[in-house]
Coordinates of C-alpha atoms in Angstrom, one line a residue:
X1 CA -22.1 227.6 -26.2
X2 CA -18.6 227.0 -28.1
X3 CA -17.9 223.3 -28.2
X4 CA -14.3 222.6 -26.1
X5 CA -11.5 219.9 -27.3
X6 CA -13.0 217.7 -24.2
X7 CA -16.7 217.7 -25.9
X8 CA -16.2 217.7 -29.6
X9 CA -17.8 215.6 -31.7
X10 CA -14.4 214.5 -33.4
X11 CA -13.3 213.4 -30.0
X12 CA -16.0 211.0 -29.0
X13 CA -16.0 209.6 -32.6
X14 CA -12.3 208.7 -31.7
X15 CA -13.3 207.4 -28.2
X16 CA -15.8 205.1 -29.8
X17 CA -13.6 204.1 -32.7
X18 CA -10.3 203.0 -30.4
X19 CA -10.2 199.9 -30.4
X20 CA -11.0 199.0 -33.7
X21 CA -8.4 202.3 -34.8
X22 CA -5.7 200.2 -32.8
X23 CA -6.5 197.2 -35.2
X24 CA -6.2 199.1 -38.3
X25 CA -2.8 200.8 -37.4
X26 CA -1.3 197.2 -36.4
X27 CA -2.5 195.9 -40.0
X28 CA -0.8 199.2 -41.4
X29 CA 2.9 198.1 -39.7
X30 CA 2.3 194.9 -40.9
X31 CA 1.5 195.5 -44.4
X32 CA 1.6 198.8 -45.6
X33 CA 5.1 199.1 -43.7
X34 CA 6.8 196.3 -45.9
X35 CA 6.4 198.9 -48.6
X36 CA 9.2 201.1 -47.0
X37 CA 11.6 198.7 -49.0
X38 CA 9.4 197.2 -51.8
X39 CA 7.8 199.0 -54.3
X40 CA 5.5 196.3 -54.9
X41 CA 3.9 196.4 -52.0
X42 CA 3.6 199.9 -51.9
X43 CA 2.0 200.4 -54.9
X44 CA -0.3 197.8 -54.1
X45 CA -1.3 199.4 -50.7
X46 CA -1.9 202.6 -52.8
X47 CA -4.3 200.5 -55.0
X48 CA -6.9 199.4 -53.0
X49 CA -7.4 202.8 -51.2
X50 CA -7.6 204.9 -54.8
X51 CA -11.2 203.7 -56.1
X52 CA -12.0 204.9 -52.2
X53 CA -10.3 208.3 -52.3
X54 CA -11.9 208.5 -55.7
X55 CA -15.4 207.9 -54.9
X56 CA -15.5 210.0 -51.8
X57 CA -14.4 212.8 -53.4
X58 CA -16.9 212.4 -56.6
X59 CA -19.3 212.6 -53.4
X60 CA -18.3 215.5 -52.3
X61 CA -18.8 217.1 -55.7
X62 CA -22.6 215.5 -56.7
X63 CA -23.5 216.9 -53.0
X64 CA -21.6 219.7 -53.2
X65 CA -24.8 221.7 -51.7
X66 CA -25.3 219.1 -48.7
X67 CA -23.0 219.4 -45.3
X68 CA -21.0 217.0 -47.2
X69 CA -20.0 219.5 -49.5
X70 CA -18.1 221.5 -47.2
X71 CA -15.3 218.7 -46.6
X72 CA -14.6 219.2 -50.0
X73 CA -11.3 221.3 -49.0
X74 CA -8.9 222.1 -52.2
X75 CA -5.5 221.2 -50.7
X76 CA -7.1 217.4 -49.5
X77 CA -8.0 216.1 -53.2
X78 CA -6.3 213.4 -53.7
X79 CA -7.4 211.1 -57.1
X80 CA -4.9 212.7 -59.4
X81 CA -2.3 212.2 -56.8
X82 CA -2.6 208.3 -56.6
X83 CA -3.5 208.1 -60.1
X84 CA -0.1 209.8 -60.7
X85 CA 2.0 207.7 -58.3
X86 CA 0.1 204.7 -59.8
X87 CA 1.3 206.0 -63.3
X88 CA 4.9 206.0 -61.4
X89 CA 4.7 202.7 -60.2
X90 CA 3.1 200.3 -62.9
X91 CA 3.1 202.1 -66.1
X92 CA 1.2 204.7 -68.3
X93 CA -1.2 201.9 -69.0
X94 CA -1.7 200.6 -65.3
X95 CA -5.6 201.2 -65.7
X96 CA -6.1 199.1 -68.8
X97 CA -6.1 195.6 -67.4
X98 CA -7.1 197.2 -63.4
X99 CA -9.9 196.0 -61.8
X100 CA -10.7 196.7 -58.0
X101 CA -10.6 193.6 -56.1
X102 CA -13.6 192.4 -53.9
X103 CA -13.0 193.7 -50.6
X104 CA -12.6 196.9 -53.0
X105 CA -15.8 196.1 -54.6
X106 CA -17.8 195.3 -51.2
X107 CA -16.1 198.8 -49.9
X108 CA -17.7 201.1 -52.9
X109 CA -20.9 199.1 -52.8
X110 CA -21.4 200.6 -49.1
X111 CA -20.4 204.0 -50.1
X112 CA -22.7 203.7 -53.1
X113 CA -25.4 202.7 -50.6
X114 CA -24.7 205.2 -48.2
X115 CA -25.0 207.7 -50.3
X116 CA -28.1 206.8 -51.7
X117 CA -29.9 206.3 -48.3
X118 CA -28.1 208.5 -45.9
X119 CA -25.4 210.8 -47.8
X120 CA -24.4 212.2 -44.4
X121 CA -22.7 209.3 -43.1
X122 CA -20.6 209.7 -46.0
X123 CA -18.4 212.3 -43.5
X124 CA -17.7 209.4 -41.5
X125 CA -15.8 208.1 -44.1
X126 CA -14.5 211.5 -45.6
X127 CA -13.0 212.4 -41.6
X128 CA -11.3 209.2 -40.6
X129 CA -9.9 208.5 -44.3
X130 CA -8.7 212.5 -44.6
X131 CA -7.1 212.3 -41.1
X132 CA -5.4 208.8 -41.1
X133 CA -3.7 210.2 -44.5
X134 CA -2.7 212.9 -42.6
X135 CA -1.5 211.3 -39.8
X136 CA -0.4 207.6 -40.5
X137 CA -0.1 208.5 -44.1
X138 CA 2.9 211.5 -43.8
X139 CA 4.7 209.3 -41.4
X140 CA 4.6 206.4 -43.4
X141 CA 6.1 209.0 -46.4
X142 CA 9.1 209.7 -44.1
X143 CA 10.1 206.5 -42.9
X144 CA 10.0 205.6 -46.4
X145 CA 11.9 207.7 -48.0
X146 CA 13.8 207.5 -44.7
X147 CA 14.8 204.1 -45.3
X148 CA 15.2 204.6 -49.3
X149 CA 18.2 206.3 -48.7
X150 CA 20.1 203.0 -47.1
X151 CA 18.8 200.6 -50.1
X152 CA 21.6 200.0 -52.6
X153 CA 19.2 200.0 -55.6
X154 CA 17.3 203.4 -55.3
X155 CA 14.3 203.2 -57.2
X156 CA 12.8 206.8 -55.7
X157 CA 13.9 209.7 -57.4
X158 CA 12.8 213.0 -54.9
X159 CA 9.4 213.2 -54.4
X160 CA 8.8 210.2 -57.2
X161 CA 5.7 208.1 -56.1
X162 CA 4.9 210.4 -53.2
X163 CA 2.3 212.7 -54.4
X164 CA -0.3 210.8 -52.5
X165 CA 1.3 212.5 -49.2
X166 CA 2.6 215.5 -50.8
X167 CA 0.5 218.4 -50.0
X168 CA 2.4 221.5 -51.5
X169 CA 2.7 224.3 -49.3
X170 CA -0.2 223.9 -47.3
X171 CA 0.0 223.4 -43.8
X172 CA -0.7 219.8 -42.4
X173 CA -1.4 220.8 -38.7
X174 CA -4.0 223.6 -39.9
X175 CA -5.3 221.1 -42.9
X176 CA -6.3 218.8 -39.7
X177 CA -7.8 221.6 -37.6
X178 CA -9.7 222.3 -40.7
X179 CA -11.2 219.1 -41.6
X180 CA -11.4 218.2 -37.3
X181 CA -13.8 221.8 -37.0
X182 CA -15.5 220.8 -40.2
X183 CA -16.8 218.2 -38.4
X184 CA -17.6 219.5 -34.9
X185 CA -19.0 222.4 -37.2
X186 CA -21.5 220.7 -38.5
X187 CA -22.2 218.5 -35.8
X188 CA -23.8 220.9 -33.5
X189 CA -26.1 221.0 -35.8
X190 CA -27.1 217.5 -35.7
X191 CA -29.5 215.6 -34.2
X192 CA -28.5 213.3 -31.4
X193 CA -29.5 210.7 -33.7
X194 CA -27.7 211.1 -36.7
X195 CA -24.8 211.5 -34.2
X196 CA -25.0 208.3 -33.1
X197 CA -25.3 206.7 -36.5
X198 CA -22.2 208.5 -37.5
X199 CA -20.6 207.0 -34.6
X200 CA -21.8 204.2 -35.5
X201 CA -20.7 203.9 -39.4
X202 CA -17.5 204.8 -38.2
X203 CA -16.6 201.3 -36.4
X204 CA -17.9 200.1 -40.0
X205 CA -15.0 202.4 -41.8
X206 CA -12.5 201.2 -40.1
X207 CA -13.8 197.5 -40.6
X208 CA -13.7 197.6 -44.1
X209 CA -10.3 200.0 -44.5
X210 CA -9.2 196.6 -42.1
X211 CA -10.1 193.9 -45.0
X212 CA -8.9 196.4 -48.0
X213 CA -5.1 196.4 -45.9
X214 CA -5.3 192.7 -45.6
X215 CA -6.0 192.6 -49.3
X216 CA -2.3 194.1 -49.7
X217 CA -0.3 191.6 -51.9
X218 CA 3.3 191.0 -51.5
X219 CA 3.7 191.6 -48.3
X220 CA 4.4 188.1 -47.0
X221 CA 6.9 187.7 -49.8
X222 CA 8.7 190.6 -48.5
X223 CA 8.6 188.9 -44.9
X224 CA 10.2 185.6 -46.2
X225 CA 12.7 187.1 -48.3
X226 CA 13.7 190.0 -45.0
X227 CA 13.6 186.7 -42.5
X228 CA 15.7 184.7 -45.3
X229 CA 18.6 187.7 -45.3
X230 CA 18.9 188.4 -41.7
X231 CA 19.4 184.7 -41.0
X232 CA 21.7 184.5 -43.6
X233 CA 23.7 187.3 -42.2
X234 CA 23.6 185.7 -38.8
X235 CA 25.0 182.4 -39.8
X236 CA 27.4 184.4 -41.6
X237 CA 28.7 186.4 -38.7
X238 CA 28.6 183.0 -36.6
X239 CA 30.8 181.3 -39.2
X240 CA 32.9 184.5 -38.9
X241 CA 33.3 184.4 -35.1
X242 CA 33.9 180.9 -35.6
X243 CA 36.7 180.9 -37.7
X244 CA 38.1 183.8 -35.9
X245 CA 38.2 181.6 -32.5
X246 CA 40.2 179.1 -34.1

């Protein structure tokens, strides 16, 4: 019996995961979308999320005979992408004095454990982080360079420090229908209860993707100095109307 868009696996895995989705993608406008302005914080967002990309798909390749091999999907492979807008960002030598922070640290220990007891819970990780790039991730890419445009010091050249969302020719909608019927795929040929710890380890992605995005530095300097510049423009204007009245 073919599995319908009301059924799918993918589909309760998003029901489950809603509420703490909804968290995640308020922490992502109030972090990660301080970076449309500020490389900083940008570059820092991109930061805690590599070592993640990076280890997931290392995964994908030691278990390339596993179910978790068949996530491994060409287009999606994104470690030389961040390691090439990180080059963009900080420097040639940005990995010589790097070291992941601990909410980094506690994130790759869980993968590391994962994968040693139950590698298949790994797709849990490989599903949500694949589709929130993108989803969240390409529209983050557009409002950016959206609002690069309007900044009076450009510091993005083209596509410069946007490989991470930059996917070539291939087709997003159809790279999401892959990696969503991936999933339903294998699913069917689950057991109900590796279903349910999938589910399960899914609340637990988006709970530590949560403390990584809090990690994000820079952000509340960006706030200060954004609250600092509209207030000054508004005691401007008012010392302009006043004068005017006169």
């Amino acid at each position: 019996m073919a599995v319908t868009e009301t059924d799918a696996f993918s589909q309760k895995m998003r029901r489950a995961t809603r509420e703490i989705h909804a968290v995640s993608d308020a922490l992502v406008n109030a972090k990660l979308v301080l970076g449309f302005s500020d490389n900083a914080v940008w570059a820092d967002g991109l930061l805690v999320f590599y070592e993640i990309f990076r280890f997931l798909e290392g995964a994908m390749v030691r278990l390339k005979d596993t179910k978790v091999g068949l996530f491994r999907i060409p287009a999606l492979q994104r470690t030389e992408a961040f390691e090439q807008d990180l080059e963009f960002y900080l420097g040639n030598g940005w990995k010589k004095n790097y070291a992941p922070r601990e909410s980094v640290i506690k994130y790759l220990m869980r993968l590391r454990e994962v994968e040693d007891t139950d590698p298949m819970l790994l797709m849990a990780y490989i599903y949500h982080l694949y589709m929130g790039l993108l989803s969240g991730g390409i529209i983050l890419r557009k409002k950016r360079q959206f609002i690069q445009k309007f900044l009076p010091n450009k510091s993005i050249k083209s596509n410069s420090g946007d490989k991470i969302t930059d996917f070539g020719d291939a087709n997003i909608f159809e790279l999401k229908s892959e990696l969503r019927s991936t999933l339903n795929r294998i699913a069917e040929t689950l057991d109900e209860d590796t279903r349910n710890k999938l589910i399960e380890e899914s609340g637990i992605v988006y709970t530590l993707n949560n403390e990584i995005i809090r990690s994000v530095k820079g952000a509340n300097t960006v706030v200060i100095k954004k609250a600092i510049y509209f207030i000054s423009i508004l005691i401007l204007s008012f010392l302009v109307f006043l004068a005017v009245s006169k």
